[in-house]
Coordinates of C-alpha atoms and ligand atoms in Angstrom, one line a residue:
X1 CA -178.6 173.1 172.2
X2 CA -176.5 172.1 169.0
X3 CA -178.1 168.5 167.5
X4 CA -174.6 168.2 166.7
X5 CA -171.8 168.3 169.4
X6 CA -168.2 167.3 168.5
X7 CA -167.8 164.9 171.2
X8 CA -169.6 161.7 170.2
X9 CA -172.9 161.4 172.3
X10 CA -173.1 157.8 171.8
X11 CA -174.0 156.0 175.2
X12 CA -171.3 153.1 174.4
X13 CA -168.8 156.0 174.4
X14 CA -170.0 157.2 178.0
X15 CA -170.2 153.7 179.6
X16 CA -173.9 154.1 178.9
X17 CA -174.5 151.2 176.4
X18 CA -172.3 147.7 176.8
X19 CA -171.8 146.0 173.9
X20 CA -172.6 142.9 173.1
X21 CA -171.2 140.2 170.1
X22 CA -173.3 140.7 166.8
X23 CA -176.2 137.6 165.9
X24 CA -173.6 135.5 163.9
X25 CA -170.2 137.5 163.7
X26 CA -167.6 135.9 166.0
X27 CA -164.2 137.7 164.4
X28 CA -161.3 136.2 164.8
X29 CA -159.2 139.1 165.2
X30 CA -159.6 142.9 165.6
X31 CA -157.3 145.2 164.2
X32 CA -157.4 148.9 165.2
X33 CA -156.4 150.7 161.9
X34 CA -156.0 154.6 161.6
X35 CA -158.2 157.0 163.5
X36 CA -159.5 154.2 166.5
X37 CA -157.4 155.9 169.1
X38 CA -157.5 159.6 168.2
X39 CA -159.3 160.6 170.9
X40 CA -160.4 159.5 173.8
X41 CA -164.4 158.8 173.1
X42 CA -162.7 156.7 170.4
X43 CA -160.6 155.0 172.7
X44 CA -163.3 154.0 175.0
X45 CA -165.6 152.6 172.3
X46 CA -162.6 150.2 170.6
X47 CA -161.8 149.0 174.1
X48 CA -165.4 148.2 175.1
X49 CA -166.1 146.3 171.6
X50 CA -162.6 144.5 172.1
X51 CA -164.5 143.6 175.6
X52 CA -167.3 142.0 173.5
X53 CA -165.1 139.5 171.9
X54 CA -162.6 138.4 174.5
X55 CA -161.2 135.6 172.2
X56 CA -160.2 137.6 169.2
X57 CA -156.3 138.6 168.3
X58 CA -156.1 142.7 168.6
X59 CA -154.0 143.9 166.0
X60 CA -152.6 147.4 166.6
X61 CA -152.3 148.9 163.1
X62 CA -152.5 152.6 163.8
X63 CA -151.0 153.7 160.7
X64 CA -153.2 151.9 157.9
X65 CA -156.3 153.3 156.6
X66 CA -159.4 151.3 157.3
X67 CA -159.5 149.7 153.2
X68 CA -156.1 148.8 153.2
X69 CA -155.7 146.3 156.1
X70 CA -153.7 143.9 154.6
X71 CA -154.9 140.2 154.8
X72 CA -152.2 138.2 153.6
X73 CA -153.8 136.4 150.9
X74 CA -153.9 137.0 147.5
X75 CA -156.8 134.4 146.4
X76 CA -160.5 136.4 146.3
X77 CA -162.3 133.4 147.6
X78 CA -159.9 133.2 150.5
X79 CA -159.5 136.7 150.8
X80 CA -163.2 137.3 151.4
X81 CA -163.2 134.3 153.5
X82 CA -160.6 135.7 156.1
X83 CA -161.8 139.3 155.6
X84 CA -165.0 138.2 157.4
X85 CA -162.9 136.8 160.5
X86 CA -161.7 140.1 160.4
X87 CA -163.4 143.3 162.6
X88 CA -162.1 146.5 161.5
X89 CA -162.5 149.5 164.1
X90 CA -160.8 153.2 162.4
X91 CA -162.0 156.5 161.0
X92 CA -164.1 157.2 157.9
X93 CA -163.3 160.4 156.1
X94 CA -165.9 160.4 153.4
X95 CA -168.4 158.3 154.7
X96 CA -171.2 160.8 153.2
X97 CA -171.8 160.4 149.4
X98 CA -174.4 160.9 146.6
X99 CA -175.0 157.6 144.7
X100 CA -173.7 157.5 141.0
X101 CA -176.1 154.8 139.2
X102 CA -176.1 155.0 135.4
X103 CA -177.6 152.6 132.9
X104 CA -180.9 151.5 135.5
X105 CA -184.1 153.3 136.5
X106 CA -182.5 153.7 140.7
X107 CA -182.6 157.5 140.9
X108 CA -179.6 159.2 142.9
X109 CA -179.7 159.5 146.7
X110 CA -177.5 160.3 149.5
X111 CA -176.0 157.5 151.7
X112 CA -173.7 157.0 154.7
X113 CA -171.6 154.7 156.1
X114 CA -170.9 154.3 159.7
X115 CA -170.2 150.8 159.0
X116 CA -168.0 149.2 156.3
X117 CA -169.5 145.5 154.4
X118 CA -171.2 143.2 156.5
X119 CA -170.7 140.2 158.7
X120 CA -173.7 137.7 156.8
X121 CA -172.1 134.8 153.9
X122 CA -174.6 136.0 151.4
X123 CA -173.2 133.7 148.5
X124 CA -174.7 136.1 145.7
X125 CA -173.4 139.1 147.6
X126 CA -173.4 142.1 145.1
X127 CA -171.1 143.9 147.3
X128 CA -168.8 141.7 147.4
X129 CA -168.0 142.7 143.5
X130 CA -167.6 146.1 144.3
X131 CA -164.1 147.5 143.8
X132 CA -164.3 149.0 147.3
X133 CA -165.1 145.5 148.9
X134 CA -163.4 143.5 146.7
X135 CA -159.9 144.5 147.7
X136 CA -161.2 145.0 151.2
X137 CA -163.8 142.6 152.5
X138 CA -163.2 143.5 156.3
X139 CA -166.1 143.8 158.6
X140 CA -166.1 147.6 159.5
X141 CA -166.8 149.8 162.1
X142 CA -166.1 153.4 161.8
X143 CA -165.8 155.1 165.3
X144 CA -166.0 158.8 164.1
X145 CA -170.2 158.5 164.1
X146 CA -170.4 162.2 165.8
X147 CA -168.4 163.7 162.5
X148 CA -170.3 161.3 160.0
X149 CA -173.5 162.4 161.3
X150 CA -172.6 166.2 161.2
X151 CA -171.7 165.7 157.9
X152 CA -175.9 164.4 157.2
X153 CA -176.4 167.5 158.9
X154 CA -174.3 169.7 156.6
X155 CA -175.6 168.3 153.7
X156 CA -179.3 168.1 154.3
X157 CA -179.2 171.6 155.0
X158 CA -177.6 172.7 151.6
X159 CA -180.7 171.0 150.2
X160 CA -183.1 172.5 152.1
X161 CA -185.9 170.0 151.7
X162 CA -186.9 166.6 153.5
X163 CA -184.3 164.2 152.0
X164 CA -183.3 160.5 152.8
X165 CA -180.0 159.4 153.8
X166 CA -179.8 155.6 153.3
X167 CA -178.0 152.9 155.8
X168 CA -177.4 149.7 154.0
X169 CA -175.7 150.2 150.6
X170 CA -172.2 149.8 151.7
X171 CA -172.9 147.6 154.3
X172 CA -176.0 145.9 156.2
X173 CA -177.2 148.7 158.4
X174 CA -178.4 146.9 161.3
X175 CA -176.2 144.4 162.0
X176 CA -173.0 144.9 163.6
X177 CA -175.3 147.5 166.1
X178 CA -175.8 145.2 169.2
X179 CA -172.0 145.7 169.2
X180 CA -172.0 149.5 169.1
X181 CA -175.5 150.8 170.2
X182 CA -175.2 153.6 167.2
X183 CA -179.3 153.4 166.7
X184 CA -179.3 155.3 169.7
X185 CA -177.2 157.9 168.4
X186 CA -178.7 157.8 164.8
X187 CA -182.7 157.7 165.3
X188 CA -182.4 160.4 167.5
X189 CA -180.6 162.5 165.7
X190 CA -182.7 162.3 162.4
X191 CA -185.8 162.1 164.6
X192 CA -184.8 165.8 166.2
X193 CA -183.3 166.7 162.4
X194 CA -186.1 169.2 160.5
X195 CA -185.2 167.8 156.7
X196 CA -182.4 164.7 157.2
X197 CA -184.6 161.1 157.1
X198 CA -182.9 158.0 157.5
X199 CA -184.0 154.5 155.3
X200 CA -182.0 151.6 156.2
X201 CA -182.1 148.1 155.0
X202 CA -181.1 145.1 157.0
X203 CA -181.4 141.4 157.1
X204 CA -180.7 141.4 161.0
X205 CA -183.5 141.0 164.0
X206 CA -182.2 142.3 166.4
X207 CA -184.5 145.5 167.2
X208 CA -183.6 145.4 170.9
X209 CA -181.8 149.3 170.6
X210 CA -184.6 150.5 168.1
X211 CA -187.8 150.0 170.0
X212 CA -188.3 152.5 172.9
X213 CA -186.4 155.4 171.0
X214 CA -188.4 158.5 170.0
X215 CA -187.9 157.8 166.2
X216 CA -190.5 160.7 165.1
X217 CA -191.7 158.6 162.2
X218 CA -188.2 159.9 160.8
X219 CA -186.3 156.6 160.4
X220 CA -188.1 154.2 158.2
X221 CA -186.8 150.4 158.2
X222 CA -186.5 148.0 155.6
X223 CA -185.9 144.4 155.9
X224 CA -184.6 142.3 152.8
X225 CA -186.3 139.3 153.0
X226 CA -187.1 136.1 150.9
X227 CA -188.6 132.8 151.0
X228 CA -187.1 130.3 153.8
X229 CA -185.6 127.8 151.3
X230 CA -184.2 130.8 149.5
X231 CA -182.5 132.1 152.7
X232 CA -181.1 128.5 153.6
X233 CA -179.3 127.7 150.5
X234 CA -178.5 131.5 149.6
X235 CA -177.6 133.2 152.5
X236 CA -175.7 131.8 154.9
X237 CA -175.1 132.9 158.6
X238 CA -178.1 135.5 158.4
X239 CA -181.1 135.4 160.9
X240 CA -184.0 133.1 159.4
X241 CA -187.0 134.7 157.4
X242 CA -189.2 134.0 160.8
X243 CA -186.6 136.0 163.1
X244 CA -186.6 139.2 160.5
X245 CA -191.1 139.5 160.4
X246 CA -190.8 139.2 164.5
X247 CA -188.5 142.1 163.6
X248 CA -190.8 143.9 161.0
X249 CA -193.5 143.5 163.1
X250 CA -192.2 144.7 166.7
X251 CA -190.2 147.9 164.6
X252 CA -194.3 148.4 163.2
X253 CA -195.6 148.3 166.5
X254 CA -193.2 150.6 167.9
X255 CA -194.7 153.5 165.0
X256 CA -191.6 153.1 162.6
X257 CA -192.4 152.9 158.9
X258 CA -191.4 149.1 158.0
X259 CA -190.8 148.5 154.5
X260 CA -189.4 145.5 152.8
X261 CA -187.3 144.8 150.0
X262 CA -187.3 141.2 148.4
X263 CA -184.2 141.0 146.4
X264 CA -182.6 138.5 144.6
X265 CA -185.8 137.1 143.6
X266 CA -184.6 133.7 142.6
X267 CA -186.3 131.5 140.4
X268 CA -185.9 128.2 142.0
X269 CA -187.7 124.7 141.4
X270 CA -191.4 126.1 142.5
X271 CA -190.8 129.2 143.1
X272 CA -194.1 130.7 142.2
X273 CA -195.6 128.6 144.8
X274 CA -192.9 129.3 147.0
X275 CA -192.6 133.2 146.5
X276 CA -196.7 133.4 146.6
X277 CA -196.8 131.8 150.6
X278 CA -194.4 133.4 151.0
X279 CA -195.3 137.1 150.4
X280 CA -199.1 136.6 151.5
X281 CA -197.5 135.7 154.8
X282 CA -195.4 138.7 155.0
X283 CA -198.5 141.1 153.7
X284 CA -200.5 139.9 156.3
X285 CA -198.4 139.8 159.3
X286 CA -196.9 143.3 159.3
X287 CA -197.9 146.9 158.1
X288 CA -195.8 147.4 155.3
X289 CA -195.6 151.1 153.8
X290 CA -193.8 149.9 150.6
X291 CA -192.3 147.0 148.8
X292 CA -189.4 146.8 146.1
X293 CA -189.0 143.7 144.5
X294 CA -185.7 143.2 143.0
X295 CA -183.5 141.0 140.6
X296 CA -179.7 139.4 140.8
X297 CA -177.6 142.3 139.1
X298 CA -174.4 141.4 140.0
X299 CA -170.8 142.8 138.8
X300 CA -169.3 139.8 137.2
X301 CA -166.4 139.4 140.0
X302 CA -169.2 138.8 142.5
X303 CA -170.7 136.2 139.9
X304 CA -167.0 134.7 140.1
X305 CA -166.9 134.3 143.5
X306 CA -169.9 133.8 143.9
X307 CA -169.3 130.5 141.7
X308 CA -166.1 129.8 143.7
X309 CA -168.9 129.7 146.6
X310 CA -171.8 127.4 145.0
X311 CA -170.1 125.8 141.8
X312 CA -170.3 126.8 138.1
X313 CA -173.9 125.0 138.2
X314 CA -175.9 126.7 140.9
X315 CA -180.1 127.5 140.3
X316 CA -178.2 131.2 139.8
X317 CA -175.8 131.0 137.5
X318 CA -177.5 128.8 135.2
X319 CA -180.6 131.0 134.5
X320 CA -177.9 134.3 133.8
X321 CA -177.7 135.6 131.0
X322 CA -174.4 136.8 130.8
X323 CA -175.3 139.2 127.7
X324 CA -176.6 141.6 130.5
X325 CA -173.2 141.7 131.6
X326 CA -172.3 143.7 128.5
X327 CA -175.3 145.8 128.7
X328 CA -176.5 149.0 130.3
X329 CA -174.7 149.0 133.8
X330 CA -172.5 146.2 133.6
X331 CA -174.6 144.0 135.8
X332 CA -175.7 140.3 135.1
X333 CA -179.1 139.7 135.5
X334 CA -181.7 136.5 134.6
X335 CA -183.2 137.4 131.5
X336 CA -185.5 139.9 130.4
X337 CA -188.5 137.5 130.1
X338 CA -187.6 135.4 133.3
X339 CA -187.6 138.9 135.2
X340 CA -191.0 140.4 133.8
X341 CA -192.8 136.9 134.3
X342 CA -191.4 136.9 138.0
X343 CA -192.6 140.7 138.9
X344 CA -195.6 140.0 137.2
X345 CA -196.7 137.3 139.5
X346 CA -195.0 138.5 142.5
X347 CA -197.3 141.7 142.0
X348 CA -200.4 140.4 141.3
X349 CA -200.0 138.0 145.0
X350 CA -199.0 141.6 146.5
X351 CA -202.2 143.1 145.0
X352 CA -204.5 140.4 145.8
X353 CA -203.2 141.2 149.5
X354 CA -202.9 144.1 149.8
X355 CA -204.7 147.1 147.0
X356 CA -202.5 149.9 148.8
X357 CA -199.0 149.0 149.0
X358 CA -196.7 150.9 147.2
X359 CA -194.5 148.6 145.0
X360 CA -191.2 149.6 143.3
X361 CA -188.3 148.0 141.4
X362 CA -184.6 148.5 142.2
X363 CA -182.1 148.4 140.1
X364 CA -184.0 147.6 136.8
X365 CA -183.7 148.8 132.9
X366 CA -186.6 151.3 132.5
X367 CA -188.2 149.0 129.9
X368 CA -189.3 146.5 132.4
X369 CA -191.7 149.4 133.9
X370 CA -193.0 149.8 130.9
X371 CA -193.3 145.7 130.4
X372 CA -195.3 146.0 133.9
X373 CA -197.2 149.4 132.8
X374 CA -195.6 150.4 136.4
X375 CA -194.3 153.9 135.2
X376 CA -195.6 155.8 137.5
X377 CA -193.4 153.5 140.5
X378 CA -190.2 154.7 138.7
X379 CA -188.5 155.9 141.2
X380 CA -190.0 155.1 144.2
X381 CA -188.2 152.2 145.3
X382 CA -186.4 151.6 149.1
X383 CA -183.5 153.7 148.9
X384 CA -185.6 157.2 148.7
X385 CA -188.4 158.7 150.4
Ligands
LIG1 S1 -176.4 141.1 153.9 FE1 -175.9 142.2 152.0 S2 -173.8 142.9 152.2 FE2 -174.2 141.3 153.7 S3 -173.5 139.4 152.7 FE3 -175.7 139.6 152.4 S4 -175.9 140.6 150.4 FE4 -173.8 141.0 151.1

């Protein structure tokens, strides 16, 4: 039997799986851009996610790709704003793609996109900068997940050798899938797959598709988390710290490798007593394989809207320094001795915890491994096996 059929296998396409509206995404209209009704798997899918969200305008807009929906505003703040009302369902021709980081330690990896941004208000949202969101900050959800996973399949087999294939740098990989059921496509597929692994990240907790699926210990499942007074003032319309362990824990206890990733690491009034609870409360509750700890790096448009968001004077943008922004990959980030002194302490709670844990550092200059004398975790951070 092929792993790979041309027909999409996923149960929401056969009646199998009924959607149901995402933790925290309500859009406010739904337009069906090029490629949603191609065929008729496709068909079925967009009608039973219009189903989910009986309120929303549908737009038909056959014609227009999926990144060039056009919102009517011209204003980022309010363009981001109303791209997040807005649910895009189409096609996604090159959703396959080798990363192209320059100017950090984050090797190169392979990552895929079934889904397009995110529905969470994350006001320091990287992503947002990006030129691909930037101009087209719709909520995604590409319906051609048969030909996107064939794709995996085509390129894990040129390499020949267990690689990853990472959910969640385009987008959050978890959350919009209480509205499409695709786990159940994807963990099979790269649990029956002999070289193709998948890593996702994800702030969402809702595990309910994940649980009794046959994962193989091929998926492995990260969860960004942070502090609960960094969530509530950060991160807007996302599931709270205490929702996301229940997660970590159940996906544990169900044989997945859990990892976690706790990025932006923001220096807030106390937050070495803060970020210290904090992580010997995650360490001890679940099982966790590997940790990345991780900075703000943001493209300066995201710091810009990011500002239009929080005000010039937020506990972010004061501690920048904007230098960075000139620097190595382009990225703002706190500075140099704010960063070390945070990882240093963050690791030496994780140690006291827990001696095995790996830890890693994303998107970081490779001096601060040196700073750290943690060459040998250059690397190894959440994105790669
Ligand atoms: S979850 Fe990630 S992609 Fe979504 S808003 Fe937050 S930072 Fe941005």
């Amino acid at each position: 039997m092929s792993l790979f059929p041309t027909e999409p296998i996923n149960p929401a396409t056969r009646g199998e799986y009924t959607p149901r509206p995402a933790d925290g995404f309500s859009p406010s209209r739904i337009v069906l851009a090029r490629g949603s009704s191609s065929t008729a798997a496709r068909r079925r899918l967009a009608e039973s996610i219009r189903a989910a969200y009986p309120e929303a305008e549908v737009i038909e807009d056959f014609g227009t790709p999926h990144n060039r929906v056009n919102l009517g505003r011209s204003d980022p703040l309010a363009l981001h704003e109303e791209g997040k009302r807005t649910l895009v369902l189409a096609e996604h021709n090159s959703a396959v793609r080798h990363s192209t980081e320059e100017g950090n330690s984050c090797p190169n990896y392979w990552h895929f996109s079934p889904y397009g941004f995110c529905p969470y208000g994350c006001a320091y949202c990287y992503l947002a900068g990006t030129q691909g969101v930037r101009f087209s900050p719709t909520v995604k959800v590409f319906l051609n997940l048969a030909e996107i996973l064939a794709e995996v399949d085509r390129a894990a087999r040129r390499l020949g050798k267990p690689t990853a294939f990472y959910l969640g740098k385009l987008q959050d990989g978890l959350a919009l899938d209480p509205l499409t059921g695709y786990s159940r496509q994807i963990i099979p597929f790269f649990a029956a797959h002999p070289t193709a692994r998948l890593t996702m990240l994800t702030k969402s907790a809702d595990v309910g598709n994940l649980l009794d699926l046959d994962h193989q210990g091929h998926a492995i499942l990260s969860w960004t988390v942070n502090p609960r007074t960094v969530i509530e003032t950060f991160e807007k319309n996302t599931p709270p710290v205490e929702a996301r362990m229940a997660a970590m824990e159940a996906a544990a206890r169900a044989g997945y490798p859990v990892r976690a990733v706790v990025m932006p690491i923001i220096p807030i009034s106390g937050w070495e007593a803060i970020y210290r609870e904090f992580l010997t409360d995650l360490l001890s509750r679940v099982r966790l394989r590997r940790i990345t700890l991780g900075s703000i790096c943001s493209y300066p448009q995201a710091v810009r809207l990011m500002e239009q968001k929080l005000g010039r004077e937020n506990p972010i943008s004061v501690q920048l320094d904007r230098r960075q922004s000139r620097m190595s990959d382009g990225r703002a980030r706190f500075p140099q001795k704010l960063r070390e002194k945070a990882y240093r302490r963050l690791v030496r709670t994780i140690r006291e915890v827990n001696a095995e844990v790996e830890i890693g550092l994303c998107l970081e200059e490779p001096s601060m491994f040196d700073s750290l004398d943690m060459g040998d975790s250059m690397g190894r951070c959440n994105c790669v096996l």
